[in-house]
Amino acid sequence: MRLHRLLVPLVVLALLMTGATPAVAAVARVWTADSWKRVFQTDQRPAGASTSINWDAARNEAESYQILLRHTASFTITGVTLSALTGSAGTIPAGNLEYKFQNHHAPEKGQLFPDPLGNERSKAVSANTTQGIWVTVNVPAGQAVGTYTGSVDIATNTGAIAVPMRLTVYPIDVPNAVDSKYIYSTWNVFFNEYADTDGGVVADEIVDRYHFPRYSAQWWKLIEDFAKEQKATRQNQVHISIDPLLDGPTTLVGDTYHFDWTKFDQFVELFIRHGSVARLRGNPLLNALHTDQVWIIDNEDGVNKVALAPVDSPKANRWLDQYLPALKAHLDAKGWTDIWYQTISDEPKEDKLANYNWAVGKYRQYFGADAKTQDAVIGLFPELVGNLSVWIPLIDKLQENEQFYRDRQAAGDEVWTYVCLQPDARDGWLNRWSTYPAYTARQLAWGNFKYGATGFFHWGYNAWTSGQYGEVEPYPGDGYIVYPDVPNGTVRTSVRSLATRDGNEEYELLSILKQRDPVAAQRLADALMRGYDNFTDDTDLMAKTRKELLLRAAGTALPPRVEAENGRLTGTGRVDTVGSGYTGSGYVGWLDQASGSSVTVDVTAARPGPQVVEIRYSNGTDTTNTLTLLVNGAVPRKVEFLPTGDWNTTWSSAYVTVDLAAGTNTITLRHDADDGSVDPDSLTLW
């Protein structure tokens, strides 16, 4: 298993274009890649690449795949048509499939990174540029188990391209995000974003960027699009700003507040209506930077506005002693009290914890002793025990203080994880930076399962101004997970957002498996994650591990192992039994004694298209060695085999995605002159 500390990203080196794709070479080179892989505009079609989409999914799960097109001349994609998926068990309507073109951005004012996903319906592609199309299937809840097929038909100004789709649905259901115990939340900026120091406005992202007046029809349509994006990516808690209450309008006349909940209700009800809310997060009671001032609505020079007042001051008490009981009464009347989680002060400061606890006392005076609070914390604060219900430490702090947070869970508190500028991805920590492979966002959920965290929080969702979108970004993409689409008056999702969705779905599958086989669930999480700063970068291993998770969670039989010693040998290759721990009756050794020596096995694929082959092996040298792999005798490619520590008593696995035909295929492992010493034991198709 390859585990590493992620370093500063480098441009993926272009692979040599190999071979022509039948029927489409005159139009463009076309290939496909799964959702784990990152593809740059400079990447070329790899050797042995597939030209079809091959999904494995649970019911009520969304899965994505990439179609990649490249040509030596410029061309235009004029349309993409997605057929229904049909099979003997039924049909998945075309309306359950969608596509988005890969867009790019340059947060460092240089290299283009593939992250935004565009809403355009056609695309001009420059010569010698790889263009991606992300295709997503949303498997209906209760869909009949079985295999479904269809086609993606891509029209271009130089000809048509057909990409086959195949989906296998397994007998297991992913719960709806609104019903899940796993909470995914971001700091969304749908109203004013306030400065931490003086309460001034940093930005109103919608008004400033889109020029939509607040509460206009265009504004509400955009908020609806945000809600749809959040539901599609399993974000199930929304932040409620103080602005819609102010805009009600809520007024202060003398010392008495007159609360108007009209805009507050419209906003909350929109998210509830779209099924994207399991919880509501209340606007912080205290200022985040110093934890010594209270956010209030005040009347200044005849204008009601959001302002700040010192903790325990007359203005602060006037506000809290009227706002909190009014809020409680309104939530009770709407039936929302049980899903309301109050933020007290984001990232409370160590020297102001007494202020934090004072504010909790105020809140619980009106909401009750068991009222739920939640906050991101960047330090270890035992002083908050009893006053903080949902602890959200940075991932490095959870890893370093695991027992403290296990104790909090044992006491009935929730523990999530958090990323916000830190911990620094450049130091090897998982994060959701846009310059890093999207699987780093996906693996956060695997890490959360490993450490027992039941939620994930991130700044930010659409804090484009604070995140320095469009400028040189010191923390690329960290302030936003979606992108503006001003010309179309909507929002663009991102590869990182889809990756987070996938990770959240896999968290659900791990949780289901844990109920039946906790050892297997933990082993699968450990296969990808040793820690938030120690994780695999092997995307083929990721794909294999997800497939095994799906099979085990569904209670479906695992694929059979094909023994190398039963294969056809050439040259100096021979069956050997020296050592221990091998599968079957032996393994294949001595391939390195003569160039051209090989072993060929027959494998049976239930379906055509890309599949991961797991090669179990021993490599007793102290270097990474290679063998040459051929599928059905064509397109040789190198496979790396890391050292196993000794010969034929310690075994490991290498993983590689191969493109197979339905039925019998041959896989050959050959020792060429530039290869090293490796003893294959068995092969498994996933």
GROMACS .gro file of N, CA, C and O in nm, residues 114-189:
model
  304
  114PRO      N    1  -0.828   2.156  -1.265
  114PRO     CA    2  -0.964   2.111  -1.297
  114PRO      C    3  -1.047   2.097  -1.170
  114PRO      O    4  -1.031   2.003  -1.094
  115ASP      N    5  -1.140   2.192  -1.147
  115ASP     CA    6  -1.227   2.181  -1.031
  115ASP      C    7  -1.368   2.229  -1.057
  115ASP      O    8  -1.462   2.154  -1.034
  116PRO      N    9  -1.391   2.352  -1.104
  116PRO     CA   10  -1.530   2.393  -1.127
  116PRO      C   11  -1.596   2.305  -1.233
  116PRO      O   12  -1.529   2.257  -1.326
  117LEU      N   13  -1.726   2.286  -1.220
  117LEU     CA   14  -1.803   2.213  -1.321
  117LEU      C   15  -1.908   2.308  -1.376
  117LEU      O   16  -1.989   2.364  -1.302
  118GLY      N   17  -1.904   2.327  -1.507
  118GLY     CA   18  -1.985   2.430  -1.569
  118GLY      C   19  -2.125   2.386  -1.603
  118GLY      O   20  -2.157   2.267  -1.612
  119ASN      N   21  -2.212   2.485  -1.625
  119ASN     CA   22  -2.352   2.462  -1.661
  119ASN      C   23  -2.378   2.478  -1.809
  119ASN      O   24  -2.492   2.465  -1.854
  120GLU      N   25  -2.274   2.508  -1.888
  120GLU     CA   26  -2.293   2.529  -2.030
  120GLU      C   27  -2.337   2.398  -2.098
  120GLU      O   28  -2.308   2.288  -2.050
  121ARG      N   29  -2.405   2.411  -2.210
  121ARG     CA   30  -2.455   2.293  -2.282
  121ARG      C   31  -2.373   2.261  -2.405
  121ARG      O   32  -2.396   2.158  -2.471
  122SER      N   33  -2.278   2.346  -2.440
  122SER     CA   34  -2.186   2.319  -2.550
  122SER      C   35  -2.050   2.371  -2.509
  122SER      O   36  -2.038   2.451  -2.415
  123LYS      N   37  -1.947   2.328  -2.584
  123LYS     CA   38  -1.811   2.364  -2.540
  123LYS      C   39  -1.716   2.364  -2.659
  123LYS      O   40  -1.706   2.265  -2.733
  124ALA      N   41  -1.647   2.477  -2.677
  124ALA     CA   42  -1.540   2.484  -2.775
  124ALA      C   43  -1.412   2.432  -2.712
  124ALA      O   44  -1.377   2.472  -2.600
  125VAL      N   45  -1.341   2.342  -2.782
  125VAL     CA   46  -1.221   2.279  -2.728
  125VAL      C   47  -1.103   2.313  -2.818
  125VAL      O   48  -1.108   2.291  -2.940
  126SER      N   49  -0.997   2.366  -2.759
  126SER     CA   50  -0.878   2.402  -2.836
  126SER      C   51  -0.802   2.277  -2.878
  126SER      O   52  -0.815   2.169  -2.818
  127ALA      N   53  -0.720   2.292  -2.979
  127ALA     CA   54  -0.636   2.181  -3.025
  127ALA      C   55  -0.542   2.137  -2.913
  127ALA      O   56  -0.493   2.218  -2.834
  128ASN      N   57  -0.520   2.006  -2.908
  128ASN     CA   58  -0.426   1.946  -2.812
  128ASN      C   59  -0.461   1.982  -2.667
  128ASN      O   60  -0.373   2.005  -2.584
  129THR      N   61  -0.589   1.988  -2.639
  129THR     CA   62  -0.640   2.017  -2.505
  129THR      C   63  -0.739   1.909  -2.465
  129THR      O   64  -0.830   1.875  -2.542
  130THR      N   65  -0.723   1.855  -2.348
  130THR     CA   66  -0.814   1.752  -2.300
  130THR      C   67  -0.934   1.817  -2.230
  130THR      O   68  -0.916   1.896  -2.139
  131GLN      N   69  -1.053   1.782  -2.278
  131GLN     CA   70  -1.177   1.835  -2.222
  131GLN      C   71  -1.253   1.722  -2.152
  131GLN      O   72  -1.279   1.618  -2.211
  132GLY      N   73  -1.288   1.744  -2.027
  132GLY     CA   74  -1.363   1.645  -1.952
  132GLY      C   75  -1.512   1.675  -1.949
  132GLY      O   76  -1.554   1.791  -1.951
  133ILE      N   77  -1.591   1.568  -1.946
  133ILE     CA   78  -1.735   1.576  -1.924
  133ILE      C   79  -1.766   1.483  -1.808
  133ILE      O   80  -1.739   1.363  -1.814
  134TRP      N   81  -1.820   1.539  -1.700
  134TRP     CA   82  -1.858   1.459  -1.583
  134TRP      C   83  -2.002   1.415  -1.598
  134TRP      O   84  -2.093   1.499  -1.613
  135VAL      N   85  -2.024   1.284  -1.596
  135VAL     CA   86  -2.158   1.227  -1.607
  135VAL      C   87  -2.194   1.165  -1.472
  135VAL      O   88  -2.116   1.087  -1.416
  136THR      N   89  -2.311   1.198  -1.421
  136THR     CA   90  -2.355   1.150  -1.290
  136THR      C   91  -2.487   1.077  -1.304
  136THR      O   92  -2.579   1.125  -1.372
  137VAL      N   93  -2.495   0.961  -1.241
  137VAL     CA   94  -2.622   0.889  -1.231
  137VAL      C   95  -2.671   0.897  -1.086
  137VAL      O   96  -2.593   0.881  -0.993
  138ASN      N   97  -2.797   0.927  -1.070
  138ASN     CA   98  -2.862   0.928  -0.939
  138ASN      C   99  -2.952   0.806  -0.932
  138ASN      O  100  -3.060   0.803  -0.991
  139VAL      N  101  -2.906   0.703  -0.862
  139VAL     CA  102  -2.979   0.577  -0.856
  139VAL      C  103  -3.101   0.597  -0.766
  139VAL      O  104  -3.086   0.639  -0.650
  140PRO      N  105  -3.220   0.568  -0.815
  140PRO     CA  106  -3.339   0.590  -0.731
  140PRO      C  107  -3.340   0.498  -0.609
  140PRO      O  108  -3.289   0.386  -0.612
  141ALA      N  109  -3.398   0.546  -0.502
  141ALA     CA  110  -3.421   0.461  -0.386
  141ALA      C  111  -3.514   0.347  -0.426
  141ALA      O  112  -3.611   0.368  -0.502
  142GLY      N  113  -3.483   0.228  -0.380
  142GLY     CA  114  -3.567   0.113  -0.411
  142GLY      C  115  -3.550   0.056  -0.551
  142GLY      O  116  -3.626  -0.032  -0.592
  143GLN      N  117  -3.452   0.106  -0.626
  143GLN     CA  118  -3.430   0.055  -0.762
  143GLN      C  119  -3.400  -0.094  -0.759
  143GLN      O  120  -3.328  -0.143  -0.672
  144ALA      N  121  -3.456  -0.167  -0.854
  144ALA     CA  122  -3.433  -0.311  -0.860
  144ALA      C  123  -3.286  -0.341  -0.883
  144ALA      O  124  -3.217  -0.272  -0.960
  145VAL      N  125  -3.237  -0.443  -0.816
  145VAL     CA  126  -3.097  -0.484  -0.828
  145VAL      C  127  -3.074  -0.542  -0.967
  145VAL      O  128  -3.159  -0.613  -1.021
  146GLY      N  129  -2.960  -0.511  -1.025
  146GLY     CA  130  -2.927  -0.567  -1.156
  146GLY      C  131  -2.836  -0.476  -1.234
  146GLY      O  132  -2.784  -0.377  -1.183
  147THR      N  133  -2.816  -0.510  -1.360
  147THR     CA  134  -2.728  -0.435  -1.450
  147THR      C  135  -2.811  -0.357  -1.550
  147THR      O  136  -2.907  -0.409  -1.608
  148TYR      N  137  -2.772  -0.233  -1.571
  148TYR     CA  138  -2.842  -0.142  -1.661
  148TYR      C  139  -2.741  -0.084  -1.760
  148TYR      O  140  -2.627  -0.056  -1.723
  149THR      N  141  -2.784  -0.064  -1.883
  149THR     CA  142  -2.695  -0.010  -1.985
  149THR      C  143  -2.761   0.106  -2.058
  149THR      O  144  -2.884   0.119  -2.062
  150GLY      N  145  -2.676   0.190  -2.115
  150GLY     CA  146  -2.724   0.303  -2.193
  150GLY      C  147  -2.608   0.364  -2.268
  150GLY      O  148  -2.501   0.304  -2.281
  151SER      N  149  -2.627   0.488  -2.314
  151SER     CA  150  -2.524   0.551  -2.397
  151SER      C  151  -2.522   0.701  -2.373
  151SER      O  152  -2.625   0.764  -2.352
  152VAL      N  153  -2.400   0.756  -2.375
  152VAL     CA  154  -2.380   0.900  -2.381
  152VAL      C  155  -2.346   0.934  -2.525
  152VAL      O  156  -2.243   0.887  -2.577
  153ASP      N  157  -2.429   1.012  -2.589
  153ASP     CA  158  -2.407   1.048  -2.729
  153ASP      C  159  -2.360   1.192  -2.736
  153ASP      O  160  -2.434   1.285  -2.698
  154ILE      N  161  -2.237   1.210  -2.783
  154ILE     CA  162  -2.174   1.341  -2.786
  154ILE      C  163  -2.170   1.389  -2.930
  154ILE      O  164  -2.108   1.324  -3.017
  155ALA      N  165  -2.235   1.500  -2.957
  155ALA     CA  166  -2.234   1.559  -3.091
  155ALA      C  167  -2.124   1.664  -3.098
  155ALA      O  168  -2.111   1.748  -3.008
  156THR      N  169  -2.043   1.656  -3.203
  156THR     CA  170  -1.939   1.758  -3.227
  156THR      C  171  -1.951   1.808  -3.369
  156THR      O  172  -2.019   1.747  -3.453
  157ASN      N  173  -1.884   1.917  -3.397
  157ASN     CA  174  -1.890   1.972  -3.532
  157ASN      C  175  -1.811   1.890  -3.632
  157ASN      O  176  -1.812   1.920  -3.753
  158THR      N  177  -1.740   1.786  -3.584
  158THR     CA  178  -1.666   1.700  -3.676
  158THR      C  179  -1.713   1.555  -3.673
  158THR      O  180  -1.650   1.468  -3.734
  159GLY      N  181  -1.822   1.528  -3.603
  159GLY     CA  182  -1.873   1.392  -3.599
  159GLY      C  183  -1.930   1.357  -3.463
  159GLY      O  184  -1.924   1.437  -3.368
  160ALA      N  185  -1.985   1.238  -3.453
  160ALA     CA  186  -2.053   1.194  -3.332
  160ALA      C  187  -1.968   1.091  -3.257
  160ALA      O  188  -1.890   1.017  -3.316
  161ILE      N  189  -1.983   1.091  -3.126
  161ILE     CA  190  -1.912   0.997  -3.039
  161ILE      C  191  -2.016   0.931  -2.948
  161ILE      O  192  -2.098   1.000  -2.888
  162ALA      N  193  -2.012   0.801  -2.939
  162ALA     CA  194  -2.101   0.728  -2.848
  162ALA      C  195  -2.016   0.659  -2.742
  162ALA      O  196  -1.924   0.585  -2.774
  163VAL      N  197  -2.049   0.685  -2.617
  163VAL     CA  198  -1.977   0.625  -2.505
  163VAL      C  199  -2.075   0.535  -2.429
  163VAL      O  200  -2.175   0.585  -2.375
  164PRO      N  201  -2.051   0.404  -2.425
  164PRO     CA  202  -2.143   0.314  -2.355
  164PRO      C  203  -2.141   0.340  -2.204
  164PRO      O  204  -2.037   0.370  -2.146
  165MET      N  205  -2.257   0.325  -2.142
  165MET     CA  206  -2.269   0.333  -1.996
  165MET      C  207  -2.320   0.198  -1.944
  165MET      O  208  -2.406   0.136  -2.006
  166ARG      N  209  -2.265   0.158  -1.832
  166ARG     CA  210  -2.311   0.035  -1.766
  166ARG      C  211  -2.313   0.060  -1.616
  166ARG      O  212  -2.217   0.111  -1.558
  167LEU      N  213  -2.423   0.026  -1.553
  167LEU     CA  214  -2.443   0.045  -1.410
  167LEU      C  215  -2.489  -0.086  -1.347
  167LEU      O  216  -2.582  -0.149  -1.396
  168THR      N  217  -2.422  -0.125  -1.239
  168THR     CA  218  -2.467  -0.238  -1.159
  168THR      C  219  -2.518  -0.186  -1.026
  168THR      O  220  -2.445  -0.116  -0.954
  169VAL      N  221  -2.644  -0.217  -0.994
  169VAL     CA  222  -2.707  -0.172  -0.870
  169VAL      C  223  -2.707  -0.288  -0.772
  169VAL      O  224  -2.746  -0.400  -0.805
  170TYR      N  225  -2.662  -0.260  -0.650
  170TYR     CA  226  -2.647  -0.363  -0.548
  170TYR      C  227  -2.757  -0.351  -0.442
  170TYR      O  228  -2.815  -0.244  -0.422
  171PRO      N  229  -2.784  -0.461  -0.370
  171PRO     CA  230  -2.897  -0.465  -0.276
  171PRO      C  231  -2.867  -0.399  -0.142
  171PRO      O  232  -2.863  -0.465  -0.037
  172ILE      N  233  -2.845  -0.269  -0.147
  172ILE     CA  234  -2.822  -0.193  -0.024
  172ILE      C  235  -2.862  -0.049  -0.051
  172ILE      O  236  -2.849   0.001  -0.165
  173ASP      N  237  -2.913   0.018   0.051
  173ASP     CA  238  -2.964   0.154   0.035
  173ASP      C  239  -2.884   0.252   0.119
  173ASP      O  240  -2.862   0.230   0.238
  174VAL      N  241  -2.841   0.361   0.056
  174VAL     CA  242  -2.780   0.473   0.127
  174VAL      C  243  -2.893   0.561   0.180
  174VAL      O  244  -2.983   0.598   0.104
  175PRO      N  245  -2.893   0.595   0.309
  175PRO     CA  246  -3.003   0.678   0.361
  175PRO      C  247  -2.998   0.818   0.303
  175PRO      O  248  -2.893   0.868   0.263
  176ASN      N  249  -3.114   0.881   0.297
  176ASN     CA  250  -3.118   1.022   0.258
  176ASN      C  251  -3.036   1.105   0.356
  176ASN      O  252  -3.032   1.076   0.475
  177ALA      N  253  -2.976   1.211   0.304
  177ALA     CA  254  -2.893   1.295   0.391
  177ALA      C  255  -2.975   1.358   0.503
  177ALA      O  256  -2.925   1.377   0.614
  178VAL      N  257  -3.102   1.388   0.477
  178VAL     CA  258  -3.185   1.450   0.581
  178VAL      C  259  -3.218   1.351   0.692
  178VAL      O  260  -3.260   1.392   0.801
  179ASP      N  261  -3.199   1.223   0.666
  179ASP     CA  262  -3.226   1.120   0.767
  179ASP      C  263  -3.098   1.067   0.829
  179ASP      O  264  -3.102   0.980   0.917
  180SER      N  265  -2.982   1.117   0.784
  180SER     CA  266  -2.854   1.061   0.825
  180SER      C  267  -2.812   1.114   0.962
  180SER      O  268  -2.842   1.227   0.999
  181LYS      N  269  -2.736   1.031   1.032
  181LYS     CA  270  -2.674   1.075   1.157
  181LYS      C  271  -2.540   1.144   1.132
  181LYS      O  272  -2.479   1.198   1.224
  182TYR      N  273  -2.494   1.139   1.007
  182TYR     CA  274  -2.369   1.206   0.969
  182TYR      C  275  -2.403   1.343   0.912
  182TYR      O  276  -2.476   1.354   0.812
  183ILE      N  277  -2.351   1.449   0.973
  183ILE     CA  278  -2.386   1.585   0.935
  183ILE      C  279  -2.269   1.649   0.859
  183ILE      O  280  -2.154   1.644   0.903
  184TYR      N  281  -2.301   1.707   0.746
  184TYR     CA  282  -2.203   1.779   0.665
  184TYR      C  283  -2.251   1.923   0.653
  184TYR      O  284  -2.363   1.950   0.609
  185SER      N  285  -2.166   2.017   0.693
  185SER     CA  286  -2.205   2.156   0.699
  185SER      C  287  -2.089   2.245   0.655
  185SER      O  288  -1.973   2.210   0.675
  186THR      N  289  -2.123   2.357   0.593
  186THR     CA  290  -2.022   2.457   0.558
  186THR      C  291  -2.069   2.593   0.605
  186THR      O  292  -2.186   2.615   0.635
  187TRP      N  293  -1.973   2.685   0.610
  187TRP     CA  294  -2.007   2.823   0.643
  187TRP      C  295  -2.052   2.890   0.514
  187TRP      O  296  -1.972   2.930   0.431
  188ASN      N  297  -2.186   2.899   0.496
  188ASN     CA  298  -2.240   2.959   0.374
  188ASN      C  299  -2.262   3.109   0.393
  188ASN      O  300  -2.290   3.157   0.502
  189VAL      N  301  -2.244   3.182   0.283
  189VAL     CA  302  -2.256   3.329   0.286
  189VAL      C  303  -2.365   3.368   0.186
  189VAL      O  304  -2.337   3.404   0.072
   0.00000   0.00000   0.00000
